[in-house]
PDB file of C-alpha atoms in Angstrom:
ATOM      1  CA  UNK A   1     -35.965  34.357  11.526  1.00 67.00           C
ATOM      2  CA  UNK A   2     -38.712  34.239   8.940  1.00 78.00           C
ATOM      3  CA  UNK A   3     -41.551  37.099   9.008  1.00 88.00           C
ATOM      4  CA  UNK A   4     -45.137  37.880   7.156  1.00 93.00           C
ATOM      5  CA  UNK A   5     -46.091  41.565   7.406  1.00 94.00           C
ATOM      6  CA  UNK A   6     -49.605  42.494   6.280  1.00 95.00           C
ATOM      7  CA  UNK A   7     -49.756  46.376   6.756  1.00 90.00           C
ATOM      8  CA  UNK A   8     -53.356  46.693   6.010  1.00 93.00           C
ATOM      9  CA  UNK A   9     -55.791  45.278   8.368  1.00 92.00           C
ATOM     10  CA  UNK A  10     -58.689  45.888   6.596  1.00 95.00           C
ATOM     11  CA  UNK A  11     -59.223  47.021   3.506  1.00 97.00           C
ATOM     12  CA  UNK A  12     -62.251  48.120   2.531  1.00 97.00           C
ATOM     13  CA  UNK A  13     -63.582  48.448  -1.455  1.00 97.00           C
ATOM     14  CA  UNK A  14     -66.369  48.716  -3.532  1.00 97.00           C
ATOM     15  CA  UNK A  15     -67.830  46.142  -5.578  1.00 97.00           C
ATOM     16  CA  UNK A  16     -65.923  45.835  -9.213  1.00 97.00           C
ATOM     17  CA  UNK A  17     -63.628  48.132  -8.039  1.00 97.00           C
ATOM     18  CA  UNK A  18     -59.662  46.474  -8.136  1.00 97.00           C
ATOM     19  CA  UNK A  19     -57.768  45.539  -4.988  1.00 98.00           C
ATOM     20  CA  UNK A  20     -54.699  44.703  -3.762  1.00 97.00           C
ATOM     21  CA  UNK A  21     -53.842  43.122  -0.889  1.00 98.00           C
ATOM     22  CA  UNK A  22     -49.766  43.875   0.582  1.00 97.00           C
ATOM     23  CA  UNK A  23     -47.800  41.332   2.087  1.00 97.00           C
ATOM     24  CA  UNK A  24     -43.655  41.513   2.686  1.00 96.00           C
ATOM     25  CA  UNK A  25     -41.636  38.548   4.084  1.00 93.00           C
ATOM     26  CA  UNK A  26     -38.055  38.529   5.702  1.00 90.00           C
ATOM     27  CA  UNK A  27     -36.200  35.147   5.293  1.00 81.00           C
ATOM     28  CA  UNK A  28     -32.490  34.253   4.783  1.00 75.00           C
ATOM     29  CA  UNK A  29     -33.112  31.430   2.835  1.00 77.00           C
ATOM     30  CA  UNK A  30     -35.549  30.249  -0.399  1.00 77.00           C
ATOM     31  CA  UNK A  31     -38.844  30.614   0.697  1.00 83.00           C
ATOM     32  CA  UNK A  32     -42.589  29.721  -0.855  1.00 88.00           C
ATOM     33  CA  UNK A  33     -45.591  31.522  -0.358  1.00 92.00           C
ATOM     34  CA  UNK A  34     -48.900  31.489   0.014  1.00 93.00           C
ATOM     35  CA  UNK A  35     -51.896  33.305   0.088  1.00 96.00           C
ATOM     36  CA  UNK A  36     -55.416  31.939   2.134  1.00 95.00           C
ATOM     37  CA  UNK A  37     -58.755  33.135   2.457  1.00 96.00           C
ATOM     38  CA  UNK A  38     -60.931  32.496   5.596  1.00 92.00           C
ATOM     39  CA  UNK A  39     -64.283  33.653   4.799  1.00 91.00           C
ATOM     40  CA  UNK A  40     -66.973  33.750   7.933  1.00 84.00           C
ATOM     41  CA  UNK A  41     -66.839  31.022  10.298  1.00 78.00           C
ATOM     42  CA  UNK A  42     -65.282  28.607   7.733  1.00 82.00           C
ATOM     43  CA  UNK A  43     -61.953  27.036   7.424  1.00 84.00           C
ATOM     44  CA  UNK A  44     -58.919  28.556   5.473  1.00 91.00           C
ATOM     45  CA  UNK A  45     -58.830  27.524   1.461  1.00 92.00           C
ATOM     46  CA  UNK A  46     -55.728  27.946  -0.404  1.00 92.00           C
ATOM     47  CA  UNK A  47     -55.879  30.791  -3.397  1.00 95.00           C
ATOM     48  CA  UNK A  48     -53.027  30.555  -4.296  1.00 94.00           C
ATOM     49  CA  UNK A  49     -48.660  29.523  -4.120  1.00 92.00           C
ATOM     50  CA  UNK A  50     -45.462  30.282  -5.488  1.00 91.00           C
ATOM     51  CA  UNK A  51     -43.063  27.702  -5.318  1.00 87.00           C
ATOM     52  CA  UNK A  52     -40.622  28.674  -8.140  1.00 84.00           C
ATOM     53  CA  UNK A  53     -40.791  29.860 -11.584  1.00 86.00           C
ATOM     54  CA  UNK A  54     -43.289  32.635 -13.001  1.00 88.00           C
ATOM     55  CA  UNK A  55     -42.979  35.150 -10.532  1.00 90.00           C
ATOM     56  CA  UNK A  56     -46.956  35.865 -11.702  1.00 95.00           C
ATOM     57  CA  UNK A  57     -49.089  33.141 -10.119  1.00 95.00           C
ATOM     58  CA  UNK A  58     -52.953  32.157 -10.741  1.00 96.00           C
ATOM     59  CA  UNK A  59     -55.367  31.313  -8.161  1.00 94.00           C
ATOM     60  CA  UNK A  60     -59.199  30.878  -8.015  1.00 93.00           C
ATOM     61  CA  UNK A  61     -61.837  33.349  -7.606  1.00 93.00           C
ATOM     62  CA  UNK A  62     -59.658  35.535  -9.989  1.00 95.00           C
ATOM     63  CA  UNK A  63     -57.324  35.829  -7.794  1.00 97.00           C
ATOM     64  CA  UNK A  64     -53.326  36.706  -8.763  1.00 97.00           C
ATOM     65  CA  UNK A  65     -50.082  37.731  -7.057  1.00 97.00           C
ATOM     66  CA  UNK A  66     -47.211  38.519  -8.200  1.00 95.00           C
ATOM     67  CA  UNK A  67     -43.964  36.996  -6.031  1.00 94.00           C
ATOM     68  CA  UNK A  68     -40.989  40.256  -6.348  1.00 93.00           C
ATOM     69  CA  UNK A  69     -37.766  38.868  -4.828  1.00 89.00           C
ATOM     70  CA  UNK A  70     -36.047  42.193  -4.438  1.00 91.00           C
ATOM     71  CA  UNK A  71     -38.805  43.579  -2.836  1.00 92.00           C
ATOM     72  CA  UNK A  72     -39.466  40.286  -0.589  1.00 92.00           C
ATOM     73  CA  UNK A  73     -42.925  41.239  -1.647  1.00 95.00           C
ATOM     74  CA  UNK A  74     -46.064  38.722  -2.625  1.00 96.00           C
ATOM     75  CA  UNK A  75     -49.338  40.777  -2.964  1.00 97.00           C
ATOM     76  CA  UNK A  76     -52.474  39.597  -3.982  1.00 98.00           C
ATOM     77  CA  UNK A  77     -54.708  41.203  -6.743  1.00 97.00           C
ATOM     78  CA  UNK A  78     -58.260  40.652  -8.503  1.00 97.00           C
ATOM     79  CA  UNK A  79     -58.940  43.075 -11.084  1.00 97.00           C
ATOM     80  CA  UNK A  80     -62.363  43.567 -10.150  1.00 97.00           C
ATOM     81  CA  UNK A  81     -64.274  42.164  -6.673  1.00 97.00           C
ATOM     82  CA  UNK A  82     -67.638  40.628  -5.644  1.00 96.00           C
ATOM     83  CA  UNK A  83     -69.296  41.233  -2.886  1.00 96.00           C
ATOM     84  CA  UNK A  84     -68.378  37.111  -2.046  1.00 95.00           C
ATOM     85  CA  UNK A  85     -65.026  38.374  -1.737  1.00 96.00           C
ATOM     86  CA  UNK A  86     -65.648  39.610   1.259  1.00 96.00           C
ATOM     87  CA  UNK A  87     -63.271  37.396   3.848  1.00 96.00           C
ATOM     88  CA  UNK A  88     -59.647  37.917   5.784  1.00 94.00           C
ATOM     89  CA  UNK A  89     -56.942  37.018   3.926  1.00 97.00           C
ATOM     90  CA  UNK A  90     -54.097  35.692   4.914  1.00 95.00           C
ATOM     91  CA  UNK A  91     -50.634  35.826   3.596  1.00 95.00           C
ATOM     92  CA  UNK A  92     -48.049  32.817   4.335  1.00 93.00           C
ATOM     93  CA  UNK A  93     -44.392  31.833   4.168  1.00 90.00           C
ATOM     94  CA  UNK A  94     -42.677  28.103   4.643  1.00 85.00           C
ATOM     95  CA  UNK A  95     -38.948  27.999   3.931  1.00 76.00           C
ATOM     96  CA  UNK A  96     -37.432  25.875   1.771  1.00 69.00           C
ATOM     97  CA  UNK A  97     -36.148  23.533   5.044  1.00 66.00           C
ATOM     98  CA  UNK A  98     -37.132  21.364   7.660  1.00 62.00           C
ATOM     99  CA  UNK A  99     -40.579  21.190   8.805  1.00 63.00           C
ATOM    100  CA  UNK A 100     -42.378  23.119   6.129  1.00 72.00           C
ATOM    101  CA  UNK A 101     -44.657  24.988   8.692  1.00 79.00           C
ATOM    102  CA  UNK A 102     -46.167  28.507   7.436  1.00 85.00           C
ATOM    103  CA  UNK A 103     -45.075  31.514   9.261  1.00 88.00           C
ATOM    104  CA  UNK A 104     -48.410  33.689   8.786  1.00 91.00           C
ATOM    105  CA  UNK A 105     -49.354  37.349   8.451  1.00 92.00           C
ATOM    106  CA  UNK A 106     -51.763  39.197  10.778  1.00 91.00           C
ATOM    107  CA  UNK A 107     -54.612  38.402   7.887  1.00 93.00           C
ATOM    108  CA  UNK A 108     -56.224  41.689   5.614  1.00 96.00           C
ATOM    109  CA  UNK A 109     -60.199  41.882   6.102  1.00 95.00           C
ATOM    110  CA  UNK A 110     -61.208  42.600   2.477  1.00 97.00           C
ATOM    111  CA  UNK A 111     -65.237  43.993   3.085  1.00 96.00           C
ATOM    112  CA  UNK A 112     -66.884  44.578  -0.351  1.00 97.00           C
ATOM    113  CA  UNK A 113     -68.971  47.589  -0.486  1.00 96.00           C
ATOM    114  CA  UNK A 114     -71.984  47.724  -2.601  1.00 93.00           C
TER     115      UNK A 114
ATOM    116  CA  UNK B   1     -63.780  12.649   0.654  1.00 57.00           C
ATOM    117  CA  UNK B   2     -63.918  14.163   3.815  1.00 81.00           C
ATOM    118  CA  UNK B   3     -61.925  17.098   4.741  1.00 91.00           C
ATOM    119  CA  UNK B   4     -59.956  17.695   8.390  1.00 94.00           C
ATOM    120  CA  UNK B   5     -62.214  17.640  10.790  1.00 95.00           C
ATOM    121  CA  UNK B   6     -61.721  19.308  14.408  1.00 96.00           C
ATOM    122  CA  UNK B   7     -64.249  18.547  17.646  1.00 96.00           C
ATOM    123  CA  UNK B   8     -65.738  20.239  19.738  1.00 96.00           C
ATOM    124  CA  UNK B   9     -66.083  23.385  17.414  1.00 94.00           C
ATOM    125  CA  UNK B  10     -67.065  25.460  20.811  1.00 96.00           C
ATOM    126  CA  UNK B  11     -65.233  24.800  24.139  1.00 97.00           C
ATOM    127  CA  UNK B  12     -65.642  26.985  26.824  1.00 97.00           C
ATOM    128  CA  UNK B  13     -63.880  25.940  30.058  1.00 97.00           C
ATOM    129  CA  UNK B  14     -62.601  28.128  33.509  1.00 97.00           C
ATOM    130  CA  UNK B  15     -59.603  28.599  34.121  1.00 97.00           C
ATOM    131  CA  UNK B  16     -57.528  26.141  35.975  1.00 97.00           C
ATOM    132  CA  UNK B  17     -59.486  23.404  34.274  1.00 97.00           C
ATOM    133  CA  UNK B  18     -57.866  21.282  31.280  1.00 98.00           C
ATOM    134  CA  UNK B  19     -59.271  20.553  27.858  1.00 98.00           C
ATOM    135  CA  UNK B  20     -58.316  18.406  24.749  1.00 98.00           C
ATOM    136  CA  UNK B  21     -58.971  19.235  21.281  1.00 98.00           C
ATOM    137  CA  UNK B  22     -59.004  16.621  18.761  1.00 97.00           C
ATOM    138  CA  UNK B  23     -58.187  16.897  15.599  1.00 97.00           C
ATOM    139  CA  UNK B  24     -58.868  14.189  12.407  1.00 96.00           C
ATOM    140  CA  UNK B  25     -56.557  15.066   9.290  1.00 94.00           C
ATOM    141  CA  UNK B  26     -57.210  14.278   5.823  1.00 93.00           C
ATOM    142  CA  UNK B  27     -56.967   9.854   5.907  1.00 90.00           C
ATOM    143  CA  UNK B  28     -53.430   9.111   4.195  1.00 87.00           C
ATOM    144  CA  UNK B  29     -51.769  12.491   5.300  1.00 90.00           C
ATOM    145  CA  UNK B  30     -49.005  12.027   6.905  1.00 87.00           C
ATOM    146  CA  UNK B  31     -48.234  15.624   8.093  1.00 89.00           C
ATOM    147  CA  UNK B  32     -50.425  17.177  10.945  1.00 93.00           C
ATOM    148  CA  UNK B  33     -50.105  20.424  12.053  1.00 93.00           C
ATOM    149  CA  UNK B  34     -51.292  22.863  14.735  1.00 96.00           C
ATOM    150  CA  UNK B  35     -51.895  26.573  14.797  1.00 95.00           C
ATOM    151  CA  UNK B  36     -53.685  29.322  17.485  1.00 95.00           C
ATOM    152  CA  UNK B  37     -55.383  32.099  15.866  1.00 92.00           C
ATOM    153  CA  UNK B  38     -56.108  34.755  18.144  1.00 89.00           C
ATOM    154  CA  UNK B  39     -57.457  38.196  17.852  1.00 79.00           C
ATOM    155  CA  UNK B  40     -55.388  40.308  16.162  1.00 68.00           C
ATOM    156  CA  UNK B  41     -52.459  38.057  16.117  1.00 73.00           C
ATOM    157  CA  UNK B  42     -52.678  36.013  13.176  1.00 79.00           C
ATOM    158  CA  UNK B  43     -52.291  32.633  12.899  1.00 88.00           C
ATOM    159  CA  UNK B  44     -49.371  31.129  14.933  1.00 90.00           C
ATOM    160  CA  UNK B  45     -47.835  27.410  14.455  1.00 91.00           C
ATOM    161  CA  UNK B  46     -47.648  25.157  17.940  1.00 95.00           C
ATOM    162  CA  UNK B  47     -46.668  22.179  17.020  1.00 94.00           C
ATOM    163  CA  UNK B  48     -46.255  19.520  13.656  1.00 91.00           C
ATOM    164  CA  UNK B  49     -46.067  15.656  13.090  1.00 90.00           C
ATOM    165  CA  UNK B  50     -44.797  14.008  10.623  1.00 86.00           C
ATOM    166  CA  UNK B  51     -44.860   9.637  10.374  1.00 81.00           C
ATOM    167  CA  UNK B  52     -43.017   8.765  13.139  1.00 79.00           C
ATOM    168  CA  UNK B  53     -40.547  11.008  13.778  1.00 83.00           C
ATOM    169  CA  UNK B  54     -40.403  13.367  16.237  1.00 85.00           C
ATOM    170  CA  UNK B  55     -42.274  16.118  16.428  1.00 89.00           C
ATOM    171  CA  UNK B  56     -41.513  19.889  16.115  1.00 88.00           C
ATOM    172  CA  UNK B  57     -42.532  21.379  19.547  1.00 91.00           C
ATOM    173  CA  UNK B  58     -40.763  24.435  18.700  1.00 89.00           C
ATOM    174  CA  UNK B  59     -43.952  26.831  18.731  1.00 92.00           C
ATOM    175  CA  UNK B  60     -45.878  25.566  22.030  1.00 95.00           C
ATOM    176  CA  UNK B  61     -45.934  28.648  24.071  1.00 94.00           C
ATOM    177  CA  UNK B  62     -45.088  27.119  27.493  1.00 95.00           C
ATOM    178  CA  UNK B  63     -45.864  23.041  29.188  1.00 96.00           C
ATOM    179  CA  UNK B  64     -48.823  23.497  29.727  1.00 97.00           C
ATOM    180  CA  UNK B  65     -49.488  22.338  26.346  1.00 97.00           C
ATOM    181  CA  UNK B  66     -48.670  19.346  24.893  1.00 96.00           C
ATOM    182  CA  UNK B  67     -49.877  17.498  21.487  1.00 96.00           C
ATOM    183  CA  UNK B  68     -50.330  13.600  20.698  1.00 94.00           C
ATOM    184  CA  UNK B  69     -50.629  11.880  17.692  1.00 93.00           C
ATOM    185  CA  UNK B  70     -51.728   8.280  17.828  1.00 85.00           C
ATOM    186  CA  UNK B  71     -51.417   5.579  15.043  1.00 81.00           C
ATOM    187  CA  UNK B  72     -50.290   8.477  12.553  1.00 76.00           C
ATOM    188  CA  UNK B  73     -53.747   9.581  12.458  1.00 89.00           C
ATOM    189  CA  UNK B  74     -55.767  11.520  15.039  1.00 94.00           C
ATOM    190  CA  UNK B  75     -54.152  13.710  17.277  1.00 96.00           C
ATOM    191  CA  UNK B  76     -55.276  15.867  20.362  1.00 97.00           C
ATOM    192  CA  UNK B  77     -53.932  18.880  21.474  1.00 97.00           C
ATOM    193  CA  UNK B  78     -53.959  19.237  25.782  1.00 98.00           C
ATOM    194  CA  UNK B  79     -54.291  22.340  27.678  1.00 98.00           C
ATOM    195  CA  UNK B  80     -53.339  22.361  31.064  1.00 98.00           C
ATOM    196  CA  UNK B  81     -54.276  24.235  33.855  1.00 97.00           C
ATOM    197  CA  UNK B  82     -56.260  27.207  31.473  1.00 97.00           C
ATOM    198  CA  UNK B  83     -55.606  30.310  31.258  1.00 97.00           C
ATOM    199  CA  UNK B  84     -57.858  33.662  29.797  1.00 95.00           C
ATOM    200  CA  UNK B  85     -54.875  33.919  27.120  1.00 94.00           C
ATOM    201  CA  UNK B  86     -55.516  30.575  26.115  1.00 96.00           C
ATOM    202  CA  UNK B  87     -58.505  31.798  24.707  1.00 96.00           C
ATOM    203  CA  UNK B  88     -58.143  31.619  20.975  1.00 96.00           C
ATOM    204  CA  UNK B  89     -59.106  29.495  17.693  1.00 95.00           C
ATOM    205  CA  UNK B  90     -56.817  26.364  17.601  1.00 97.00           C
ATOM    206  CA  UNK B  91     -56.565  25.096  13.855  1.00 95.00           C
ATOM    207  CA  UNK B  92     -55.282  21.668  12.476  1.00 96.00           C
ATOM    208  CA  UNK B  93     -54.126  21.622   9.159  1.00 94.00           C
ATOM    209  CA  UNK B  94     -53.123  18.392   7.263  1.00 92.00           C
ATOM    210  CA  UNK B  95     -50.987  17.451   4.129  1.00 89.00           C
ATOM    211  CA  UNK B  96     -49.677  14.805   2.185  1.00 84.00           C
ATOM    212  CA  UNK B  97     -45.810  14.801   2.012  1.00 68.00           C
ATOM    213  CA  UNK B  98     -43.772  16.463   3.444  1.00 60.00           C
ATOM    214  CA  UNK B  99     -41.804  19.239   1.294  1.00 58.00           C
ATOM    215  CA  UNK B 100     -41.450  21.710  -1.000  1.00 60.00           C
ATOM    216  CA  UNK B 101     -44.978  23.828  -1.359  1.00 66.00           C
ATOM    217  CA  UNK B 102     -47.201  21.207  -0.020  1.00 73.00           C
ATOM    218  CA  UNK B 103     -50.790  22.263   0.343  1.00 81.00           C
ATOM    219  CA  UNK B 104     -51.711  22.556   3.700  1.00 88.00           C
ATOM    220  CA  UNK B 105     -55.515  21.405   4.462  1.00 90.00           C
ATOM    221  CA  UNK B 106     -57.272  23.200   7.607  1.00 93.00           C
ATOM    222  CA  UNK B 107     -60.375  22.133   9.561  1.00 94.00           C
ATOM    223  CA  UNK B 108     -62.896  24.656  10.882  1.00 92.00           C
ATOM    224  CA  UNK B 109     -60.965  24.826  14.237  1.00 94.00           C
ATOM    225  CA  UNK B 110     -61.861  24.812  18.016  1.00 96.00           C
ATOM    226  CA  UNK B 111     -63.005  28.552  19.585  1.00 95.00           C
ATOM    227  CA  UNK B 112     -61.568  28.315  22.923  1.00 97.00           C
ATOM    228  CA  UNK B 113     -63.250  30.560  25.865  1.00 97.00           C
ATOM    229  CA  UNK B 114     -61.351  30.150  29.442  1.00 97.00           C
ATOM    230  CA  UNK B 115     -63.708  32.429  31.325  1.00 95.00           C
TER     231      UNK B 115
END
């Protein structure tokens, strides 16, 4: 069975400072991956996916994650953070069969620090 | 054009009663799904549509819930007989084909309270 681990719960980082956000999956077969931010009382918005190709994928806001298939890692980075950065993250996994649903991670709350 | 949209946006109920969340995808998506986020648990899937096929029940966590989706549109998610566990954000996401790395559209969600 599939899994999303997101060791850090909350990470916390000043502003213009870089981050990265960890996420590790476990799946037998092809997966694709995700990465969502929630910011306060709002919906989730897609940052970004990796469906196949460049293992380095662009999102907005910055946003960038490399996909590392040895080391069934996907972690998110920004070089340097804003203060509207400030949301949970959360990482996501759908395998490559039948219903396409996302098998989410326990979210990362990124606070920005001024 | 208007994004999923999810009603009421507060529900607080007591246990032992029922509620039904409703949820109104994206118009032309034909996947729906359901998810629970609770605290400290992430988000967790409960249940997907997609056209007229059957559904994937697989993550409902016992009969006491059940989903509908009528016309290939709306759908409401039922809650029997609360419990305080049930107590949780319930989120519909929507997209438009099923497959490989389809985007996955979410509405604000429900915040469920079973006192």
């Amino acid at each position: 069975a599939q899994s999303v681990t997101q060791l850090d719960s909350q990470v916390p980082v000043f502003e213009e400072a870089p981050v990265e956000l960890r996420c590790n999956y476990s799946s037998s077969v092809s997966v694709y991956l995700f990465w969502y931010v929630q910011y306060p009382n709002q919906g989730l918005q897609l940052l970004l996916k990796y469906l196949s190709g460049s293992t380095l994928v662009k999102g907005i806001n910055g946003f960038e994650a490399e996909f590392n298939k040895s080391q069934t890692s996907f972690h998110l980075r920004k070089p340097s953070v804003h203060i509207s950065d400030t949301a949970e993250y959360f990482c996501a996994v759908s395998e490559d069969s039948g219903t396409y649903k996302y098998i989410f991670g326990t979210g990362t709350r990124l606070k920005v620090l001024a | 054009g208007a994004g999923v949209s999810q009603s009421p946006s507060n529900k607080v109920t007591e246990k032992g009663k029922d509620v039904e969340l409703r949820c109104d995808p994206i118009s032309g998506h034909t996947a729906l799904y359901w998810y629970r986020q609770s605290l400290g648990q992430g988000l967790e899937f409960l249940i997907y549509f997609q056209g007229n096929s059957a559904p994937d029940k697989s993550g409902l966590p016992s009969d006491r819930f059940s989903a509908e989706r009528t016309g290939g549109s709306v759908s409401t998610l039922t809650i029997q007989r609360t419990q305080q566990e049930d107590s949780a954000v319930y989120l519909c996401a929507s997209s438009a084909l099923r497959g490989v790395g389809n985007e996955q559209f979410f509405g604000p969600g429900t915040r469920l309270t079973v006192l």
